Amino acid sequence: MQADQNTTKAGRQATAAPAAKSVATPTGAPAIELKGISKAFGTVQANKDISIRVMPGTIHGIIGENGAGKSTLMSILYGFYKADAGEIWIKGKHTQIPDSQAAISAGIGMVFQHFKLVQNFTVLENIILGAEDGALLRPSLNKARRELKRLAEEYELNVDPDEKIEELSVGHQQRVEILKALYRQADILILDEPTGVLTPDEADHLFRILNHLKDEGKTIILITHKLREIMETTDTVSVMRRGEMTATVSTSETSPEHLAELMVGRKVLLNVAKTKANPGRTVLEIENLKVRDEDGVERLRGINLQIRAGEILGIAGVSGNGQSELLEVLGGFANGTGTIRLNGEELDLTGKHSDGQSRRAKGIAHVPEDRHHLGLILDFAAWENMVFGYHSDPAYQKNRLVMDNAGITAHTQEAMNRFDVRPPIPTLPAKSFSGGNQQKIVLAREIERNPDLLLVGQPTRGVDIGAIEFIHKRIVELRDQGAAILLVSVELDEIRALSDRIAVMFDGQIMGERAPEDTDEKELGLMMAGVVK
Amino acid sequence: MEKTPKWIDVALIPLLNLLIAFVISGIVVLLIGENPIEAIRVMVDGSLGSPYGWGYTLYYATNFIFTGLAVAVAYHASQFNIGGEGQATLGGLGVALVLLMVPWPNWYLALIGAMIGGAVFGAAWAAIPAYLQAKRGSHIVITTIMFNFIAASLLNYMLVNVLRPRGSMDPATARFPAATHLPTFHDMPLIGQFFGKSVPANVSFFIAIVACFLVWGLIWRTRLGFAIRAFGRSEPAARYAGISPVKIVMAAMLISGALAGLMATNNVMGEAHRLVLNSVEGAGFIGIAVALMGRNHPFGVFLAALLFGFLYQGGGELALETSIPRELITVIQALVILFTGAFDNMLRGPIEQFFVARANARKEA
């Protein structure tokens, strides 16, 4: 915690320092200045006292993991959310942004990760949508056509104005979004994870466009979790972690590994009492596993891994590099190609002959990364969650028709005592428990099945310190009983403390494997950034 | 966060909503120059004031219990089944075919056969939209609504071209054999003496009550119910747990359609004794309001069905005894649906805030 505060402070000083040196044209007031922005959703503090200055005519990167609060911050700036506290200053003026119209008139344009385009309208129609000059469309369309031609020449933003959106490639659709913002006279452009859906070529083109825009004096905020993009395109970069702005630095004065460290963060040193692993037979073999997402983007690009009984394999990496997809395929609720063998038996990856139930029956237990959306049903009582996924188990049935609710409740009571879930009340809905206690419920459910293979994603995300130690102890205990464990975490310290072997994932591939005693944070950081194999 | 007591959610808010609906209805009655107090008296008298009234109120309520349960079961799987009307229509066809084609020796065997016929036909009618939703992603609201129209046309065709007795001018089936007539409340021991010969309420009312218990058991006591509720609350979590979305949507909709189809044992077998055009008379749609108001809980559905039975029967009496037009009854029903269903959240927010504020104030004091 202490370290956190120091970096934050250092970050603020860096921000407060007179306009970063590397900035191209540091003229006068910042294009955007946020002062002490805070925003909470229920008990979750998405943004904590965030201050940032973006100088005009620069590309300013905001980097952080999924869930660090980047998008929330930008949504506040664009008027989608109202901040609980803090001020927004635009071009030196204190500005209220109650809705996106206000943001647009303040000169802010936003390109969302998921485009907001009408699929069966033409490019031109999309451009003028919401910015029509009058009841008749023709004059607006003509004006937009002229303007579009000018913008295309000026910024290498070529799109056929009469093509329908659905006929365009993703990269071209994104250009339409940028054109929309420019047509509305935006001189501050926010791009949210713009390269997530692009091919490398398209991404290169996008960055050329952004540089053109910068040369013309536009200000660009680039939100991403990809270190390489930040290093290649930005002038200044701010790092966010868990809702806080941990640092703002000149890109030329930083390095990928330093940024990775700031993003992932250090925690109090984790002490896990564990003996040396005593690996037995091979439990899990993965060969050339590939997964594509709905948009056809390859998220896993040929993964090869092995895990033996009685060892913990830790997967390190910045989140969003394919770890989630790996867990989903193994857990049986996403499809892929390649080969996965469990105890020598090949698993079905097509989803036709397998699902979460059959994976469980084969001895794979799964503590998912996102316990709120996957691991638990928040409205269900603790006892219902305690058998969720195993509810067809004969042990939980009273007879052929009816579930043994009383028996399950009693079993839950015992499990809650064993796992120190507080309060130990089986009838309380899952949403009433704290993050740590929710995770203990999931963990109790999965560990007490004595699985051959345990998949664990982010076991201690949003979990208080006391529970972290407890959860780590249980995972090591399960290993010592002879289970194979696949641990995915973005907390490098957690990976290093728990793992018997560490594999680093970057961009859907395994960059390499290391023994924890033979490596250090620096090397792992470089591997996570995709710099070193 | 403070929580409001449960009784506010399940009792106070529905009752307040109902009160507002009645007050506004009263104003409407006043506007057309009638006395609202007198109107209420006629409605209560006509529906609850005599065994005769009760006989009709409970008969209507039986219809609404079945269609209300149908909507509730689908709702737990987050499927909005608007097709109760069509499924009940097809259920009627199933019941009629079973009763006309098999020479049943007595009413209770006939009832078992009719229940199977009604449930199977209702479920089959729900199965097509369910399949399209589960496999193809066609929205269930759209498809079930369209299937209501198809069901009406199908019934029309069947009655006119297939089932109409030779020589009859009436688009209806022949009368069912007397052996298949269900005992009405008048025919029953103990209570029979209170009811007149003509009351339509029959043993189906008790089947509806049994159905309430079975649905409750299904949703909260069985594996399938567990999976249905899990899927309804969180589809991603259900996928993680290995619950098949296709199976759940199909199962929930088949059960839903079967329940709607069972309604035909009441209106077709128990009352009309033959199948006529538009036999369902909108009960499928009332079921949506009943399920909404009953919070998709079988007990709530039962109570809400009684209320709508009262509105239906009382409204009929109102049209008979006063110069208030029949259409106004529809307006009153619509107001009840509007306030208990659509405007439900209007009062909820302020009332919950009031109780939370009061609880906080008490804590500080």
mmCIF file of C-alpha atoms in Angstrom, chain A residues 231-469:
data_model
loop_
_atom_site.group_PDB
_atom_site.id
_atom_site.type_symbol
_atom_site.label_atom_id
_atom_site.label_comp_id
_atom_site.label_asym_id
_atom_site.label_seq_id
_atom_site.Cartn_x
_atom_site.Cartn_y
_atom_site.Cartn_z
ATOM 1 C CA MET A 231 5.654 3.179 -26.855
ATOM 2 C CA GLU A 232 5.320 3.697 -30.604
ATOM 3 C CA THR A 233 2.750 6.473 -30.778
ATOM 4 C CA THR A 234 2.338 8.512 -27.627
ATOM 5 C CA ASP A 235 4.134 11.561 -26.281
ATOM 6 C CA THR A 236 2.988 11.140 -22.711
ATOM 7 C CA VAL A 237 1.506 8.185 -20.938
ATOM 8 C CA SER A 238 -0.598 7.869 -17.802
ATOM 9 C CA VAL A 239 -0.868 4.542 -16.046
ATOM 10 C CA MET A 240 -4.017 3.481 -14.252
ATOM 11 C CA ARG A 241 -4.351 0.665 -11.808
ATOM 12 C CA ARG A 242 -7.409 -0.290 -9.778
ATOM 13 C CA GLY A 243 -9.105 3.030 -10.296
ATOM 14 C CA GLU A 244 -6.083 5.126 -9.473
ATOM 15 C CA MET A 245 -3.695 7.084 -11.647
ATOM 16 C CA THR A 246 -0.400 5.596 -10.572
ATOM 17 C CA ALA A 247 1.923 7.633 -12.768
ATOM 18 C CA THR A 248 2.179 10.021 -15.687
ATOM 19 C CA VAL A 249 5.465 9.962 -17.572
ATOM 20 C CA SER A 250 6.983 11.060 -20.860
ATOM 21 C CA THR A 251 7.014 8.126 -23.211
ATOM 22 C CA SER A 252 10.593 8.820 -24.216
ATOM 23 C CA GLU A 253 11.672 8.528 -20.611
ATOM 24 C CA THR A 254 10.053 5.200 -19.892
ATOM 25 C CA SER A 255 10.321 1.616 -21.041
ATOM 26 C CA PRO A 256 7.818 -1.182 -21.619
ATOM 27 C CA GLU A 257 8.982 -3.088 -18.571
ATOM 28 C CA HIS A 258 8.661 -0.049 -16.374
ATOM 29 C CA LEU A 259 5.118 0.519 -17.637
ATOM 30 C CA ALA A 260 4.266 -3.151 -17.163
ATOM 31 C CA GLU A 261 5.452 -2.883 -13.610
ATOM 32 C CA LEU A 262 3.354 0.220 -13.009
ATOM 33 C CA MET A 263 0.298 -1.425 -14.559
ATOM 34 C CA VAL A 264 0.501 -4.697 -12.719
ATOM 35 C CA GLY A 265 1.755 -3.114 -9.564
ATOM 36 C CA ARG A 266 3.534 -4.444 -6.575
ATOM 37 C CA LYS A 267 1.780 -5.639 -3.518
ATOM 38 C CA VAL A 268 2.901 -6.470 -0.060
ATOM 39 C CA LEU A 269 5.240 -9.356 -0.429
ATOM 40 C CA LEU A 270 3.254 -12.516 -0.442
ATOM 41 C CA ASN A 271 4.553 -15.226 1.769
ATOM 42 C CA VAL A 272 3.227 -18.589 0.873
ATOM 43 C CA ALA A 273 4.539 -21.441 2.945
ATOM 44 C CA LYS A 274 5.023 -24.215 0.475
ATOM 45 C CA THR A 275 7.415 -27.058 0.021
ATOM 46 C CA LYS A 276 9.034 -28.010 -3.238
ATOM 47 C CA ALA A 277 6.634 -29.523 -5.718
ATOM 48 C CA ASN A 278 6.715 -33.218 -6.270
ATOM 49 C CA PRO A 279 5.242 -33.536 -9.747
ATOM 50 C CA GLY A 280 3.804 -36.862 -10.815
ATOM 51 C CA ARG A 281 2.180 -38.022 -14.032
ATOM 52 C CA THR A 282 1.126 -35.579 -16.712
ATOM 53 C CA VAL A 283 -2.464 -34.516 -16.168
ATOM 54 C CA LEU A 284 -2.991 -31.877 -18.834
ATOM 55 C CA GLU A 285 -1.435 -31.634 -22.274
ATOM 56 C CA ILE A 286 -2.276 -28.800 -24.628
ATOM 57 C CA GLU A 287 -1.024 -28.892 -28.202
ATOM 58 C CA ASN A 288 -1.336 -26.114 -30.739
ATOM 59 C CA LEU A 289 -4.515 -24.707 -29.224
ATOM 60 C CA LYS A 290 -6.112 -21.927 -31.246
ATOM 61 C CA VAL A 291 -9.208 -19.876 -30.457
ATOM 62 C CA ARG A 292 -10.976 -17.250 -32.518
ATOM 63 C CA ASP A 293 -13.457 -14.766 -31.041
ATOM 64 C CA GLU A 294 -16.808 -13.774 -32.539
ATOM 65 C CA ASP A 295 -15.191 -11.205 -34.816
ATOM 66 C CA GLY A 296 -12.832 -13.828 -36.191
ATOM 67 C CA VAL A 297 -9.787 -12.391 -34.422
ATOM 68 C CA GLU A 298 -7.384 -15.097 -33.292
ATOM 69 C CA ARG A 299 -7.113 -14.820 -29.506
ATOM 70 C CA LEU A 300 -5.035 -17.953 -28.923
ATOM 71 C CA ARG A 301 -2.425 -18.558 -31.566
ATOM 72 C CA GLY A 302 -1.069 -22.038 -30.976
ATOM 73 C CA ILE A 303 -0.645 -22.730 -27.271
ATOM 74 C CA ASN A 304 1.447 -25.651 -26.038
ATOM 75 C CA LEU A 305 1.448 -26.456 -22.321
ATOM 76 C CA GLN A 306 1.747 -29.394 -19.972
ATOM 77 C CA ILE A 307 0.838 -29.649 -16.315
ATOM 78 C CA ARG A 308 1.663 -32.588 -14.082
ATOM 79 C CA ALA A 309 -0.061 -33.800 -10.980
ATOM 80 C CA GLY A 310 1.088 -31.969 -7.857
ATOM 81 C CA GLU A 311 2.371 -28.821 -9.506
ATOM 82 C CA ILE A 312 1.108 -25.304 -10.051
ATOM 83 C CA LEU A 313 1.664 -23.776 -13.460
ATOM 84 C CA GLY A 314 1.298 -20.017 -13.296
ATOM 85 C CA ILE A 315 0.357 -18.035 -16.395
ATOM 86 C CA ALA A 316 1.733 -14.530 -16.162
ATOM 87 C CA GLY A 317 0.750 -11.780 -18.535
ATOM 88 C CA VAL A 318 -0.987 -8.487 -18.943
ATOM 89 C CA SER A 319 -4.686 -9.255 -19.052
ATOM 90 C CA GLY A 320 -6.291 -9.467 -22.456
ATOM 91 C CA ASN A 321 -3.514 -11.537 -23.990
ATOM 92 C CA GLY A 322 -5.528 -14.733 -24.256
ATOM 93 C CA GLN A 323 -5.586 -15.970 -20.675
ATOM 94 C CA SER A 324 -9.380 -15.725 -20.408
ATOM 95 C CA GLU A 325 -9.860 -17.651 -23.640
ATOM 96 C CA LEU A 326 -7.529 -20.400 -22.408
ATOM 97 C CA LEU A 327 -9.593 -20.836 -19.245
ATOM 98 C CA GLU A 328 -12.871 -20.784 -21.177
ATOM 99 C CA VAL A 329 -11.805 -23.509 -23.604
ATOM 100 C CA LEU A 330 -10.517 -25.694 -20.791
ATOM 101 C CA GLY A 331 -13.686 -25.029 -18.796
ATOM 102 C CA GLY A 332 -15.765 -26.242 -21.727
ATOM 103 C CA PHE A 333 -17.682 -23.103 -22.623
ATOM 104 C CA ALA A 334 -15.696 -21.818 -25.563
ATOM 105 C CA ASN A 335 -14.604 -23.622 -28.698
ATOM 106 C CA GLY A 336 -11.188 -23.985 -30.235
ATOM 107 C CA THR A 337 -8.985 -26.114 -32.442
ATOM 108 C CA GLY A 338 -5.968 -28.181 -31.531
ATOM 109 C CA THR A 339 -5.606 -30.931 -28.966
ATOM 110 C CA ILE A 340 -6.215 -30.976 -25.227
ATOM 111 C CA ARG A 341 -5.682 -34.207 -23.344
ATOM 112 C CA LEU A 342 -6.704 -34.759 -19.739
ATOM 113 C CA ASN A 343 -5.156 -37.846 -18.158
ATOM 114 C CA GLY A 344 -4.373 -39.013 -21.680
ATOM 115 C CA GLU A 345 -7.971 -38.670 -22.871
ATOM 116 C CA GLU A 346 -8.699 -36.143 -25.581
ATOM 117 C CA LEU A 347 -11.258 -33.450 -24.769
ATOM 118 C CA ASP A 348 -13.846 -32.242 -27.237
ATOM 119 C CA LEU A 349 -13.201 -28.625 -28.219
ATOM 120 C CA THR A 350 -16.097 -28.135 -30.594
ATOM 121 C CA GLY A 351 -18.785 -27.749 -27.945
ATOM 122 C CA LYS A 352 -20.812 -30.503 -29.595
ATOM 123 C CA HIS A 353 -19.996 -33.258 -27.143
ATOM 124 C CA SER A 354 -18.930 -31.217 -24.193
ATOM 125 C CA ASP A 355 -19.896 -28.415 -21.895
ATOM 126 C CA GLY A 356 -19.160 -27.254 -18.389
ATOM 127 C CA GLN A 357 -20.948 -30.305 -16.984
ATOM 128 C CA SER A 358 -18.918 -32.898 -18.855
ATOM 129 C CA ARG A 359 -15.681 -31.088 -17.991
ATOM 130 C CA ARG A 360 -16.618 -31.263 -14.333
ATOM 131 C CA ALA A 361 -17.456 -34.944 -14.663
ATOM 132 C CA LYS A 362 -13.949 -35.533 -16.051
ATOM 133 C CA GLY A 363 -12.414 -33.883 -13.000
ATOM 134 C CA ILE A 364 -11.797 -30.312 -14.105
ATOM 135 C CA ALA A 365 -12.846 -27.699 -11.570
ATOM 136 C CA HIS A 366 -12.814 -24.033 -12.485
ATOM 137 C CA VAL A 367 -12.602 -20.933 -10.343
ATOM 138 C CA PRO A 368 -13.398 -18.369 -13.044
ATOM 139 C CA GLU A 369 -11.758 -14.988 -13.402
ATOM 140 C CA ASP A 370 -15.037 -13.121 -13.163
ATOM 141 C CA ARG A 371 -16.908 -14.442 -10.173
ATOM 142 C CA HIS A 372 -19.742 -11.922 -10.525
ATOM 143 C CA HIS A 373 -20.688 -12.916 -14.056
ATOM 144 C CA LEU A 374 -19.562 -16.507 -14.229
ATOM 145 C CA GLY A 375 -18.726 -18.009 -10.885
ATOM 146 C CA LEU A 376 -21.770 -16.960 -8.933
ATOM 147 C CA ILE A 377 -25.379 -16.072 -9.432
ATOM 148 C CA LEU A 378 -25.548 -13.027 -7.238
ATOM 149 C CA ASP A 379 -29.281 -13.314 -6.535
ATOM 150 C CA PHE A 380 -28.958 -16.957 -5.517
ATOM 151 C CA ALA A 381 -28.453 -17.884 -1.884
ATOM 152 C CA ALA A 382 -25.050 -19.127 -0.753
ATOM 153 C CA TRP A 383 -26.338 -22.704 -0.584
ATOM 154 C CA GLU A 384 -27.551 -22.557 -4.165
ATOM 155 C CA ASN A 385 -24.217 -21.178 -5.282
ATOM 156 C CA MET A 386 -22.401 -23.863 -3.323
ATOM 157 C CA VAL A 387 -23.712 -26.527 -5.735
ATOM 158 C CA PHE A 388 -23.910 -24.351 -8.842
ATOM 159 C CA GLY A 389 -22.485 -26.392 -11.706
ATOM 160 C CA TYR A 390 -22.641 -29.566 -9.625
ATOM 161 C CA HIS A 391 -26.375 -29.399 -9.054
ATOM 162 C CA SER A 392 -26.923 -32.617 -11.025
ATOM 163 C CA ASP A 393 -24.632 -34.568 -8.708
ATOM 164 C CA PRO A 394 -26.584 -37.532 -7.231
ATOM 165 C CA ALA A 395 -25.303 -36.565 -3.784
ATOM 166 C CA TYR A 396 -27.433 -33.427 -3.916
ATOM 167 C CA GLN A 397 -30.698 -35.144 -4.860
ATOM 168 C CA LYS A 398 -33.370 -36.268 -2.462
ATOM 169 C CA ASN A 399 -34.922 -38.551 -5.029
ATOM 170 C CA ARG A 400 -35.191 -38.709 -8.781
ATOM 171 C CA LEU A 401 -37.236 -35.519 -8.952
ATOM 172 C CA VAL A 402 -36.423 -33.280 -6.078
ATOM 173 C CA MET A 403 -33.166 -31.716 -4.948
ATOM 174 C CA ASP A 404 -32.082 -32.184 -1.361
ATOM 175 C CA ASN A 405 -32.209 -28.517 -0.420
ATOM 176 C CA ALA A 406 -31.961 -29.167 3.299
ATOM 177 C CA GLY A 407 -28.984 -31.461 2.797
ATOM 178 C CA ILE A 408 -27.290 -28.916 0.539
ATOM 179 C CA THR A 409 -27.873 -26.174 3.093
ATOM 180 C CA ALA A 410 -26.321 -28.312 5.828
ATOM 181 C CA HIS A 411 -23.387 -29.153 3.563
ATOM 182 C CA THR A 412 -23.001 -25.455 2.766
ATOM 183 C CA GLN A 413 -22.980 -24.606 6.445
ATOM 184 C CA GLU A 414 -20.069 -26.992 6.992
ATOM 185 C CA ALA A 415 -18.175 -25.785 3.949
ATOM 186 C CA MET A 416 -18.652 -22.180 5.050
ATOM 187 C CA ASN A 417 -17.163 -23.033 8.421
ATOM 188 C CA ARG A 418 -14.250 -24.880 6.855
ATOM 189 C CA PHE A 419 -13.518 -22.007 4.482
ATOM 190 C CA ASP A 420 -14.159 -19.335 7.072
ATOM 191 C CA VAL A 421 -16.873 -17.631 5.005
ATOM 192 C CA ARG A 422 -18.310 -14.722 6.922
ATOM 193 C CA PRO A 423 -21.104 -14.447 7.817
ATOM 194 C CA PRO A 424 -21.645 -18.238 7.710
ATOM 195 C CA ILE A 425 -25.303 -17.985 6.743
ATOM 196 C CA PRO A 426 -26.233 -20.325 3.847
ATOM 197 C CA THR A 427 -29.512 -18.540 3.069
ATOM 198 C CA LEU A 428 -27.905 -15.147 2.434
ATOM 199 C CA PRO A 429 -27.758 -14.186 -1.260
ATOM 200 C CA ALA A 430 -24.278 -14.163 -2.786
ATOM 201 C CA LYS A 431 -24.436 -10.443 -3.467
ATOM 202 C CA SER A 432 -24.524 -9.746 0.271
ATOM 203 C CA PHE A 433 -21.039 -11.149 0.831
ATOM 204 C CA SER A 434 -17.791 -9.205 0.450
ATOM 205 C CA GLY A 435 -15.512 -9.990 -2.495
ATOM 206 C CA GLY A 436 -13.226 -12.174 -0.425
ATOM 207 C CA ASN A 437 -16.071 -14.181 1.031
ATOM 208 C CA GLN A 438 -17.697 -14.594 -2.369
ATOM 209 C CA GLN A 439 -14.426 -15.975 -3.659
ATOM 210 C CA LYS A 440 -14.221 -18.367 -0.723
ATOM 211 C CA ILE A 441 -17.650 -19.706 -1.642
ATOM 212 C CA VAL A 442 -16.509 -20.358 -5.216
ATOM 213 C CA LEU A 443 -13.244 -21.829 -4.015
ATOM 214 C CA ALA A 444 -14.946 -24.090 -1.486
ATOM 215 C CA ARG A 445 -17.275 -25.361 -4.193
ATOM 216 C CA GLU A 446 -14.483 -26.145 -6.642
ATOM 217 C CA ILE A 447 -11.723 -27.339 -4.292
ATOM 218 C CA GLU A 448 -13.892 -29.650 -2.238
ATOM 219 C CA ARG A 449 -14.605 -31.737 -5.337
ATOM 220 C CA ASN A 450 -10.966 -32.910 -5.244
ATOM 221 C CA PRO A 451 -10.457 -32.248 -8.943
ATOM 222 C CA ASP A 452 -7.619 -33.683 -11.025
ATOM 223 C CA LEU A 453 -7.181 -30.279 -12.594
ATOM 224 C CA LEU A 454 -8.088 -26.966 -11.022
ATOM 225 C CA LEU A 455 -8.331 -23.895 -13.217
ATOM 226 C CA VAL A 456 -7.960 -20.724 -11.194
ATOM 227 C CA GLY A 457 -8.370 -17.265 -12.689
ATOM 228 C CA GLN A 458 -7.440 -14.159 -10.685
ATOM 229 C CA PRO A 459 -8.019 -15.939 -7.370
ATOM 230 C CA THR A 460 -7.469 -12.840 -5.270
ATOM 231 C CA ARG A 461 -8.811 -10.014 -7.451
ATOM 232 C CA GLY A 462 -10.847 -7.714 -5.230
ATOM 233 C CA VAL A 463 -10.081 -9.831 -2.192
ATOM 234 C CA ASP A 464 -8.874 -8.400 1.102
ATOM 235 C CA ILE A 465 -5.395 -9.202 2.388
ATOM 236 C CA GLY A 466 -6.553 -11.615 5.077
ATOM 237 C CA ALA A 467 -8.482 -13.739 2.611
ATOM 238 C CA ILE A 468 -5.616 -13.739 0.103
ATOM 239 C CA GLU A 469 -3.397 -15.705 2.415
#
